[in-house]
Short mmCIF file of C-alpha atoms in Angstrom, two decimals:
data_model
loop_
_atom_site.label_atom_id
_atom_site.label_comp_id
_atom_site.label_asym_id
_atom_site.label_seq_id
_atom_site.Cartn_x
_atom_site.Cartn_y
_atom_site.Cartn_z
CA UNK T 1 0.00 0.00 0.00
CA UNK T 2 2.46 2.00 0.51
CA UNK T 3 4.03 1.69 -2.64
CA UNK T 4 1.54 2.70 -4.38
CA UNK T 5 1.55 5.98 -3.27
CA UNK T 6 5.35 6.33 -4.58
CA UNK T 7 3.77 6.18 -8.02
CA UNK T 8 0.66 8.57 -7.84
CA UNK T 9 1.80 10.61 -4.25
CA UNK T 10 -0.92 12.64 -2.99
CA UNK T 11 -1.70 16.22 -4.40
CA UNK T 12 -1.00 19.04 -2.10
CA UNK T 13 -4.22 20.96 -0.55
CA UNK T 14 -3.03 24.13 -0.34
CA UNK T 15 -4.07 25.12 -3.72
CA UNK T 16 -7.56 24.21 -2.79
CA UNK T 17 -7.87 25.52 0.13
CA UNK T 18 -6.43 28.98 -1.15
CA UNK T 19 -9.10 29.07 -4.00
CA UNK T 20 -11.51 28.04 -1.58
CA UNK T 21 -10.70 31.13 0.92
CA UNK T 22 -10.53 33.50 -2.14
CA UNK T 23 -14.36 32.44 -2.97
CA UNK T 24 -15.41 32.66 0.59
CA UNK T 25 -13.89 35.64 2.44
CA UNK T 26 -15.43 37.75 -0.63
CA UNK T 27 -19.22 36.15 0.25
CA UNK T 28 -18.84 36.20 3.71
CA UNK T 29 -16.97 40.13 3.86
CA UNK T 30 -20.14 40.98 1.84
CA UNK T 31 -22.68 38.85 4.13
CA UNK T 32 -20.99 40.79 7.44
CA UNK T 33 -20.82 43.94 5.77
CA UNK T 34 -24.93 44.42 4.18
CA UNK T 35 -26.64 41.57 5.48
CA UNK T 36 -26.06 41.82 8.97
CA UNK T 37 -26.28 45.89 9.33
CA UNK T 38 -29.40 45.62 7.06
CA UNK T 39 -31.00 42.91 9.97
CA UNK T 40 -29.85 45.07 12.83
CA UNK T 41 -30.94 48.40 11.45
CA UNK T 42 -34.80 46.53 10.52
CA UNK T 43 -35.22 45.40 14.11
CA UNK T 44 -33.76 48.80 15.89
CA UNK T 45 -35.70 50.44 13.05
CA UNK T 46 -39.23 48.86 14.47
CA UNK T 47 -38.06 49.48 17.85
CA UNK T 48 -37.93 53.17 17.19
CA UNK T 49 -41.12 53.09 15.10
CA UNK T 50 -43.06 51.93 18.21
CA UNK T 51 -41.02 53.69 20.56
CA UNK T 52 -42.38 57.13 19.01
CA UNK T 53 -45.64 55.72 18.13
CA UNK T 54 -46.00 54.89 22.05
CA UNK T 55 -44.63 58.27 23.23
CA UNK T 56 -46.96 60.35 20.54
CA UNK T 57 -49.90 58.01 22.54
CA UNK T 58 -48.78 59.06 26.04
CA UNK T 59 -48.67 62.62 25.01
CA UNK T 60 -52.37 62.43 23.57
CA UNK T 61 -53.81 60.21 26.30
CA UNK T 62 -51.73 62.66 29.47
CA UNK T 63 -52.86 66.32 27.41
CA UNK T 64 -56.80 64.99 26.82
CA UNK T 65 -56.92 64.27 30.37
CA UNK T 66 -55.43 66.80 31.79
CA UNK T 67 -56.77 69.59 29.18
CA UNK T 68 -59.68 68.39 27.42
CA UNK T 69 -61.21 65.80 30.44
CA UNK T 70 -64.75 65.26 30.08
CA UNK T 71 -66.28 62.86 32.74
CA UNK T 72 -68.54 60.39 30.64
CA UNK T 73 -66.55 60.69 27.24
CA UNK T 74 -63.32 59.80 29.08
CA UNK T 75 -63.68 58.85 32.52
CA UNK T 76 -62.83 55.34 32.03
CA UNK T 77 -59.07 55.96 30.22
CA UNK T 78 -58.03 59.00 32.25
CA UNK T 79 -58.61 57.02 35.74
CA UNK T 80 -56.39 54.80 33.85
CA UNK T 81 -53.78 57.50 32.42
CA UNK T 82 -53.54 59.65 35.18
CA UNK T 83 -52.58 56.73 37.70
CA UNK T 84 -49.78 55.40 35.66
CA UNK T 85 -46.10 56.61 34.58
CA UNK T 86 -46.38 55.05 30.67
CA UNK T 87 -50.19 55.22 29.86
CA UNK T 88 -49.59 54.02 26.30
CA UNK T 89 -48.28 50.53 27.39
CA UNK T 90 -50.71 50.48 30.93
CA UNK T 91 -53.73 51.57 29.73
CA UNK T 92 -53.99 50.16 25.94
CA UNK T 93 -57.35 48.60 26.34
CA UNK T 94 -58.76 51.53 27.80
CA UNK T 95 -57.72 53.51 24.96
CA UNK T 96 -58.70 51.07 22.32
CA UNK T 97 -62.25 51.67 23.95
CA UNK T 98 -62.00 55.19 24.47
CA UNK T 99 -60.64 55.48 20.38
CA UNK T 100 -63.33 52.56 19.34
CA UNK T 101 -65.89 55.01 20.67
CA UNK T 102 -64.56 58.45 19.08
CA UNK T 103 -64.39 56.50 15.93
CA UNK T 104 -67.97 55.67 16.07
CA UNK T 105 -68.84 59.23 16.86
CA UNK T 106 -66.95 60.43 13.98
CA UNK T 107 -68.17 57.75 10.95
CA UNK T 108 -71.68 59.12 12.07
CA UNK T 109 -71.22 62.00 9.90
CA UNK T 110 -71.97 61.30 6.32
CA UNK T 111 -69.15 63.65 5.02
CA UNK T 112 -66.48 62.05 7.16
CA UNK T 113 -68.26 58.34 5.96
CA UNK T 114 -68.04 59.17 2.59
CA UNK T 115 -64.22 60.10 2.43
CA UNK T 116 -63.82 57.08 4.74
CA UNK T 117 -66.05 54.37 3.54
CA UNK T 118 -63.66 51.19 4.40
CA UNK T 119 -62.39 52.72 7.27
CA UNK T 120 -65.85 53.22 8.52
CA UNK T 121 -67.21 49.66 7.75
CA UNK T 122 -64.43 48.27 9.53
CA UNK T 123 -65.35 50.45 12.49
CA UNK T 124 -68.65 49.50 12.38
CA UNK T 125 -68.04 45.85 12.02
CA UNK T 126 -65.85 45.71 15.58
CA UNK T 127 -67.90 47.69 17.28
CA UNK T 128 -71.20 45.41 16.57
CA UNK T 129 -68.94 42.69 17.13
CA UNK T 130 -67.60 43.93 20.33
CA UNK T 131 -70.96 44.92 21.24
CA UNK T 132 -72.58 41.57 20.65
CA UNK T 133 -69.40 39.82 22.24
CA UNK T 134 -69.43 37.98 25.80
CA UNK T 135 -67.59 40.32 28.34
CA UNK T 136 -64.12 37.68 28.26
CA UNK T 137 -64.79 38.42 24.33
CA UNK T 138 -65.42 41.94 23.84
CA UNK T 139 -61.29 42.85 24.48
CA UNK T 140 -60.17 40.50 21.56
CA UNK T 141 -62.80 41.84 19.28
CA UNK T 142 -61.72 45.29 20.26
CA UNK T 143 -58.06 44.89 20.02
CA UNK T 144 -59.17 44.49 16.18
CA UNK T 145 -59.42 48.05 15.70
CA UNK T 146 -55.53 48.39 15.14
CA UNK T 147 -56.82 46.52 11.60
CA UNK T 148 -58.56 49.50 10.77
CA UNK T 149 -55.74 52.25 11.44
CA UNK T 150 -54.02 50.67 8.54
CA UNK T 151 -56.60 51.24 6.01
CA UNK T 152 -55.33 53.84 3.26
CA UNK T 153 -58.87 56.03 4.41
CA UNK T 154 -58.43 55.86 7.88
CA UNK T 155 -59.44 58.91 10.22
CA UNK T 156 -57.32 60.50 12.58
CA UNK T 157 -58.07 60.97 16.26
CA UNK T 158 -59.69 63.87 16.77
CA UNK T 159 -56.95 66.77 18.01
CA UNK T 160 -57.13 68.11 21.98
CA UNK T 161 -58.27 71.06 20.88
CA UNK T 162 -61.70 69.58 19.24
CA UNK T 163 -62.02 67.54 22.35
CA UNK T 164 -61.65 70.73 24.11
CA UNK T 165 -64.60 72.50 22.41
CA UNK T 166 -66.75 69.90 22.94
CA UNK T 167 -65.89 67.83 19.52
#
């Protein structure tokens, strides 16, 4: 056996395994260098997205109730908001309600309906759904709403100031 190898001896492997680096450290210097960065910057990206989504909540949920506070239209979120440091992460089924409900008001009037018309459907829908739900029920079926903020017609919140004047 030995022999044999006199007459054919193996090949060396460093050529191989130098072509093999020079295909490699190319792929994987361009793998570390875009596709990792690109990953990272997606996930801090949605982090930041919610982060400022969740403070521009705060700020609307702590200025209605402390400038625009009207007992029956928002009793049940501010005794929420006003007892808690982050109101947009402590009190989000409160102000699903509380936004369920303006929503409601505001598809009532036909101009807003008409420049709204899926948006408005979809409110409709989860609120007859919520309303027909059991209590352990009626949360899920609200929590649906965030379905309808993505609609291309969706209405804004009304601002502090309309709440204010009695909007």
């Amino acid at each position: 056996m030995v022999l044999a190898h006199l007459d054919d001896p193996p090949r060396p492997r460093w050529p191989g395994i130098l072509i093999g680096l020079a295909i490699a450290l190319p792929i994987a210097g361009l793998f570390v260098a875009w596709v990792i960065p690109t990953l990272v910057n997606s996930v801090l990206g949605g982090a930041r997205d919610l982060d400022s989504r969740l403070r521009a909540e705060d700020g609307y949920m702590q200025s209605l109730c402390s400038a625009a506070f009207d007992e029956p239209r928002d009793g049940g979120l501010c005794g929420c908001v006003l007892g808690t440091e982050y109101p947009s992460l402590d009190c989000q089924l409160p102000f699903r309600k509380w936004t369920l409900a303006r929503q409601v008001d505001a598809c009532t009037d036909a101009a807003a309906r008409e420049g709204a018309k899926s948006f408005c459907a979809c409110v409709d829908v989860i609120a007859q759904k919520a309303a027909a739900a059991t209590p352990e029920a009626r949360d899920a079926e609200i929590a649906n709403y965030e379905n309808c903020t993505v609609l291309p017609d969706a209405l804004y919140l009304p601002t502090v100031d309309v709440l204010m004047s009695g909007g």
